[in-house]
Amino acid sequence: MNDRGAHRHEDDLVIQPADFRPADPRAAKQRPRIRPASLLVVAALALLGAVAAFMFLGQPVQILVTPEPDSLSIDGGPSFALGERFLLLPGDYRVRATLTGHHDLDEPITVVRGDNPTVELVFRRLPGRLVLTTTPVTDAEVRIDGEPVGRTPLRDLPVEPGTRRIAVSAPRYLAWETELDVEGMEVEQTLEVTLEPGWADVAITSTPPGAAVLVDGEAVAGQTPLTTEILAGEREVSVQAEGYKPARRTLAIEPGQSLTLEPFELEKIDGLLAVVTRPAGATVTVDGAFRGRSPVELELAPGRSYRIDLFKAGHERVGRSIRIASGEATRLDVALPAILGELRVRVAPAYARLFVDGVDRGPGNQVLSLAAVEHSIEIRKPGYVPYRASVTPRPGFPQEIELALKTVEQARIEAIKPEIVASSGQKLLLLRPTAFTMGASRREPGRRANEVLREVTLTRPFYLATHEVSNAQFRAFAPKHDSGSFEDYDLDDDDQPAVNLSWFDAVRYCNWLSRAEGLPEVYVIENGEVVGFDADAIGYRLPTEAEWAWAARYREDGEPLRFPWGDERVPPEDRMGNYADRAAANLLARSIPEYVDGNVVTAPVGSYAPNARGLFDMGGNVAEWINDFYAASAEDLPSGVTDPLGPSRGDYHVIRGSSWMHGQLVDLRLSFRDYGTDGRPDVGLRIARWLE
């Protein structure tokens, strides 16, 4: 900092004097004054402006209060009353009103510009005051509109105005109800209720006197004769005295109506008679009236004698005279003499055991004396089928049982039926197959490549239906089945074979037939497909190809047939079976020109002579679905097998036998094999099942 700078700073700090001039007193006297009148004018103008603004901005609101209030005010801002209307600025307000005897009103309202609302408000009356008393009881329950409000006497009870249901109840008194119009507004209303008794005085006497009395099982104080109060309604009155039977009556008691009952005549209690016989089960009669079977307990009136008779088949009749005292327990124990008859038993083999009525009586060969009643006789020996019979010995007429027990195997063989009838009415014959040769030699005229020559052994006896399944029989399973027609010739008559059905339809029919007879099903079907085959099941099924071939082709002497009619003659004699004869020449591409069978299409099942085994239509009429999957090669059709079921899988199933549509040498042979899966007008089915 230099000296000039320091000098300037010091000059800035010096206080300089100023000139002073006194104010002119006259100038102060010359200021203008505001007059009061001017202020009033200004205030009036401001008020008028505010009123004008309020009138311009205010909304008229009509406020209706029912009934007319004692006072009414609006809080929340300025308001201007115009009769029932109030001028209010937009905003929120509260309407407050009072009226004697009513609840105060305090309701919010909102005023919106452009809206001219009407607000309707209603006062609620204050509760009334109820005074309620009851006689002759002073502790009764009171309910108003179903809700308990206390017990009498009630004083100054607040009750909401309106119509109210008043109910009063007290034990042993009739219920009382009424409707009361409650005025409210703290007005006092009085109800004086007189309750009517809910009972009647009932006078009860008995012979002898001094009996206890019970009403609905509850004891009444005192003994007969007495008068007691019984509540109204249906009541059971019983009178009891020691040594006497109780007496009971059902009474309809009316409240307030006194009742005198006829005296109760008490009877002395019965004596008890226990009747026991040896053997038990004897018929017991008392004075000729049936009273049960021994052992039995009988209640008998005292003071007299009774005739007791005892009967049991095979035993002598026994009678007794009994006198019973009141309350006395007596036992009658009688051994009934048996009436005996003689039974002689002779049985082979030796050492069989004899059982009579389930009791082991020793070796089978003996003479028995038995009561002349029906007895269960059983003779047993291990490894043999038991013998059972019912025998009634007759005194003086000896009876005899003589027999030889059968071994289990003998009985099983004898029980086998040579033929059975299915529930559908189809007859099946029992066949016992042997070893044989399937297929055809390469040298056989008409032989096809799928007719593989192979050795087969069948060991399981089986039943095979004598007839093909008819339309009527198949419709019992599938009512809507229609075999249709061929070139306007009907295939659907009831006695014609069922055709136009698939292999799956055929096995479903077999399972249905098994279920109908309670047999295990052979085919396992899931989700509409065959997924398994139960070879142990003895239900109905389609024949295996080996079974069909053996039954159709081989004679009793073991020689095979080439054609169903049994010899080498082609064509066969007329009416040897239903094939494509000359009548079908106009329908089919190939037929037998010189042959006549009497039917253009399918014939009623069994129309022609059966084969040597009693089976009909094993050739002709319709070809038949077979159980096995179809295969054609020697690899898939091995030789030297036992009880074959065919390949384990495949796309098609075997069809065997010629039909009404076949007229060529190759088709008419019994070794002819076909295959398919869908229905055809010339393919039906025949049922089979294993013996065991």
XYZ file of C-alpha atoms in Angstrom, residues 326-635:
310
model
C -96.404 -114.750 41.825
C -92.760 -113.726 41.451
C -91.577 -117.333 41.688
C -88.872 -118.747 39.363
C -89.388 -122.419 38.472
C -87.240 -124.713 36.294
C -88.621 -127.595 34.246
C -85.811 -129.909 33.080
C -86.925 -132.886 30.961
C -84.994 -135.622 29.158
C -86.940 -136.615 26.045
C -86.750 -140.369 25.339
C -85.465 -140.972 21.809
C -87.374 -143.009 19.228
C -84.568 -144.968 17.561
C -84.077 -146.381 14.085
C -81.276 -148.578 12.752
C -78.767 -147.474 10.091
C -76.241 -149.943 8.616
C -73.204 -148.500 6.818
C -70.968 -150.524 4.468
C -68.217 -148.621 2.664
C -65.090 -149.316 0.618
C -62.190 -148.796 0.883
C -61.584 -149.856 4.454
C -60.714 -147.362 7.191
C -62.954 -144.605 5.898
C -64.358 -142.480 8.757
C -68.070 -142.043 9.472
C -69.438 -138.690 10.678
C -73.002 -138.213 11.927
C -74.183 -134.624 12.265
C -70.536 -133.553 12.119
C -69.419 -135.887 14.921
C -66.822 -138.594 14.201
C -68.507 -141.951 14.975
C -65.562 -144.172 14.020
C -64.952 -146.571 11.104
C -67.298 -146.468 8.162
C -68.490 -150.070 8.477
C -70.872 -150.232 11.473
C -74.505 -150.331 12.585
C -75.929 -147.219 14.271
C -79.038 -146.616 16.385
C -80.120 -143.051 15.691
C -83.050 -140.915 16.715
C -85.789 -140.982 14.104
C -84.993 -137.520 12.765
C -83.008 -136.323 9.770
C -79.256 -136.788 10.212
C -76.332 -135.578 8.138
C -74.134 -138.541 7.157
C -70.605 -138.017 5.835
C -67.932 -140.604 4.963
C -64.368 -139.363 4.457
C -60.984 -140.736 3.484
C -57.920 -138.764 2.323
C -57.487 -138.918 -1.451
C -61.158 -139.729 -1.988
C -64.191 -137.572 -2.654
C -66.305 -137.395 0.532
C -69.768 -138.924 0.470
C -72.577 -136.848 1.966
C -76.225 -137.743 2.473
C -79.216 -136.993 4.689
C -80.909 -139.966 6.362
C -84.029 -140.198 8.557
C -84.102 -143.542 10.435
C -87.506 -145.230 10.876
C -88.224 -147.349 13.950
C -88.732 -150.972 12.920
C -87.405 -150.378 9.376
C -83.603 -150.719 9.235
C -81.873 -148.598 6.555
C -78.576 -149.226 4.809
C -75.886 -147.167 3.078
C -73.518 -149.168 0.878
C -71.001 -147.451 -1.383
C -67.471 -147.303 -2.720
C -65.747 -143.944 -2.409
C -64.317 -142.490 -5.607
C -60.806 -141.191 -5.861
C -60.440 -137.505 -6.633
C -59.188 -138.324 -10.112
C -62.089 -140.711 -10.770
C -64.557 -138.062 -9.713
C -62.848 -135.452 -11.860
C -62.986 -137.671 -14.931
C -66.623 -138.610 -14.332
C -67.542 -134.970 -13.867
C -66.266 -134.058 -17.313
C -69.209 -133.461 -19.597
C -68.939 -134.664 -23.204
C -70.871 -131.594 -24.262
C -71.841 -128.256 -22.724
C -74.256 -125.503 -23.680
C -73.165 -121.880 -23.482
C -75.481 -119.252 -22.029
C -76.018 -118.059 -25.626
C -77.511 -121.471 -26.476
C -74.572 -122.807 -28.500
C -73.663 -126.469 -27.985
C -69.955 -127.318 -27.661
C -68.495 -130.843 -27.973
C -65.527 -132.082 -25.943
C -62.631 -133.066 -28.226
C -59.492 -134.922 -27.108
C -56.902 -134.235 -29.840
C -53.739 -136.176 -30.644
C -50.542 -135.605 -32.605
C -51.121 -134.906 -36.318
C -49.688 -133.227 -39.394
C -50.744 -129.711 -40.395
C -50.398 -128.199 -43.872
C -50.168 -129.929 -47.213
C -47.545 -131.772 -49.238
C -45.913 -129.920 -52.109
C -47.319 -132.664 -54.376
C -50.944 -131.900 -53.440
C -52.821 -130.224 -56.316
C -53.802 -126.675 -55.417
C -51.340 -126.487 -52.563
C -50.223 -122.928 -51.658
C -46.868 -121.799 -50.262
C -48.347 -120.789 -46.884
C -49.543 -124.359 -46.188
C -46.308 -125.367 -44.443
C -46.153 -129.073 -43.635
C -45.378 -129.546 -39.898
C -45.884 -131.973 -37.025
C -48.065 -130.769 -34.132
C -49.076 -132.364 -30.830
C -52.201 -131.213 -28.968
C -52.445 -132.303 -25.318
C -55.210 -130.104 -23.926
C -58.791 -131.364 -24.382
C -61.034 -128.555 -25.596
C -64.660 -127.787 -26.351
C -65.599 -126.615 -29.852
C -68.987 -125.232 -30.895
C -70.971 -127.423 -33.276
C -72.282 -124.372 -35.157
C -71.028 -121.024 -36.333
C -72.327 -118.003 -34.348
C -75.614 -116.778 -35.807
C -76.763 -113.196 -36.223
C -79.266 -113.593 -33.380
C -76.583 -114.932 -31.036
C -74.137 -112.149 -31.914
C -76.816 -109.468 -31.540
C -77.330 -110.563 -27.923
C -73.848 -109.047 -27.456
C -74.041 -106.219 -30.024
C -77.738 -105.344 -30.585
C -76.953 -102.948 -33.447
C -74.897 -105.430 -35.479
C -75.953 -105.698 -39.125
C -74.428 -108.394 -41.342
C -75.699 -106.454 -44.344
C -76.338 -107.905 -47.806
C -74.485 -108.906 -50.973
C -75.794 -107.861 -54.369
C -79.290 -107.415 -52.883
C -79.148 -110.853 -51.194
C -79.767 -110.574 -47.438
C -77.060 -111.775 -45.025
C -78.779 -110.527 -41.859
C -81.508 -113.060 -41.004
C -81.367 -114.242 -37.385
C -80.388 -117.836 -38.288
C -77.736 -116.890 -40.839
C -74.113 -116.770 -39.598
C -72.902 -113.384 -38.327
C -70.541 -111.812 -40.885
C -68.976 -108.445 -41.657
C -67.377 -108.431 -38.208
C -63.667 -107.943 -37.498
C -61.350 -110.263 -35.588
C -61.507 -107.759 -32.694
C -65.324 -107.953 -32.746
C -65.064 -111.741 -32.543
C -62.780 -111.802 -29.467
C -64.884 -109.144 -27.734
C -67.866 -111.463 -28.191
C -65.871 -114.299 -26.573
C -64.953 -112.146 -23.540
C -68.570 -111.012 -23.186
C -69.737 -114.625 -23.157
C -67.118 -115.491 -20.499
C -68.287 -112.627 -18.270
C -71.898 -113.724 -18.644
C -70.996 -117.144 -17.176
C -68.528 -115.914 -14.555
C -65.541 -117.439 -16.362
C -62.067 -115.847 -16.550
C -61.601 -113.842 -19.746
C -59.010 -115.137 -22.210
C -58.291 -111.890 -24.067
C -56.759 -108.921 -22.218
C -58.209 -105.753 -23.733
C -56.973 -102.249 -22.885
C -57.938 -98.982 -24.578
C -59.724 -100.795 -27.377
C -56.863 -103.154 -28.212
C -56.011 -106.778 -27.391
C -52.753 -106.573 -25.430
C -52.550 -110.119 -24.079
C -53.808 -113.687 -24.140
C -54.321 -115.733 -20.942
C -53.565 -119.337 -21.912
C -54.562 -120.546 -18.421
C -58.065 -119.080 -18.585
C -60.924 -121.448 -19.403
C -63.260 -118.783 -20.732
C -64.548 -118.640 -24.296
C -62.164 -117.907 -27.166
C -61.566 -118.501 -30.854
C -60.086 -121.933 -31.736
C -56.371 -122.082 -32.371
C -55.359 -122.930 -35.930
C -54.079 -126.339 -34.797
C -57.371 -127.133 -33.015
C -59.435 -126.077 -36.039
C -57.274 -128.067 -38.440
C -57.445 -131.237 -36.313
C -61.237 -130.972 -35.766
C -62.001 -130.203 -39.424
C -59.571 -132.458 -41.238
C -58.806 -135.609 -39.263
C -61.140 -138.582 -38.999
C -61.482 -140.836 -35.969
C -59.041 -143.301 -37.570
C -56.397 -140.555 -37.824
C -56.540 -140.238 -41.606
C -56.642 -136.677 -43.018
C -59.308 -135.433 -45.418
C -58.528 -133.303 -48.409
C -62.046 -131.843 -48.821
C -64.828 -131.341 -46.266
C -67.038 -133.911 -48.025
C -64.356 -136.526 -47.514
C -63.119 -137.777 -50.888
C -61.281 -136.610 -53.994
C -64.458 -135.956 -55.974
C -64.692 -132.423 -57.420
C -67.298 -131.155 -57.670
C -68.981 -132.815 -54.668
C -72.440 -134.253 -54.788
C -75.208 -131.663 -54.574
C -76.007 -130.158 -51.137
C -72.786 -131.347 -49.477
C -72.141 -127.821 -48.220
C -72.700 -124.158 -49.066
C -70.128 -123.203 -51.728
C -70.142 -120.971 -54.818
C -72.562 -123.118 -56.817
C -74.027 -122.386 -60.221
C -76.743 -120.178 -58.674
C -73.944 -117.778 -57.610
C -72.341 -117.652 -61.058
C -73.880 -114.259 -61.797
C -72.582 -112.837 -58.480
C -69.044 -114.208 -58.280
C -66.084 -114.376 -60.608
C -65.552 -118.100 -59.977
C -68.072 -120.813 -59.124
C -68.656 -124.585 -59.403
C -70.733 -124.833 -62.612
C -72.161 -128.304 -62.018
C -72.865 -127.931 -58.288
C -76.176 -127.068 -56.547
C -76.414 -126.365 -52.802
C -79.773 -124.556 -52.609
C -78.428 -121.188 -51.341
C -77.093 -118.228 -53.274
C -75.376 -116.569 -50.276
C -75.095 -117.704 -46.626
C -77.392 -120.474 -45.424
C -78.908 -120.811 -41.939
C -76.247 -122.301 -39.660
C -76.313 -126.116 -39.562
C -78.234 -126.499 -42.827
C -75.996 -129.311 -44.103
C -74.778 -132.586 -42.659
C -72.069 -132.385 -39.967
C -68.615 -133.874 -40.337
C -67.506 -137.092 -38.619
C -67.021 -135.245 -35.290
C -70.536 -133.742 -35.322
C -69.389 -130.237 -36.368
C -71.430 -128.291 -38.916
C -70.136 -126.022 -41.707
C -66.436 -126.751 -41.138
C -66.328 -126.307 -44.907
C -68.628 -123.907 -46.729
C -71.176 -121.329 -45.543
C -68.640 -118.903 -43.993
C -64.906 -119.045 -43.372
C -63.991 -118.569 -39.707
C -61.772 -116.274 -37.642
C -58.932 -118.131 -35.878
C -57.148 -117.099 -32.677
C -53.587 -117.142 -34.161
C -51.617 -114.352 -35.807
C -50.969 -115.154 -39.470
C -47.565 -116.336 -40.654
C -46.543 -118.027 -43.917
C -42.919 -119.215 -43.615
C -41.540 -122.455 -42.177
C -39.418 -120.350 -39.804
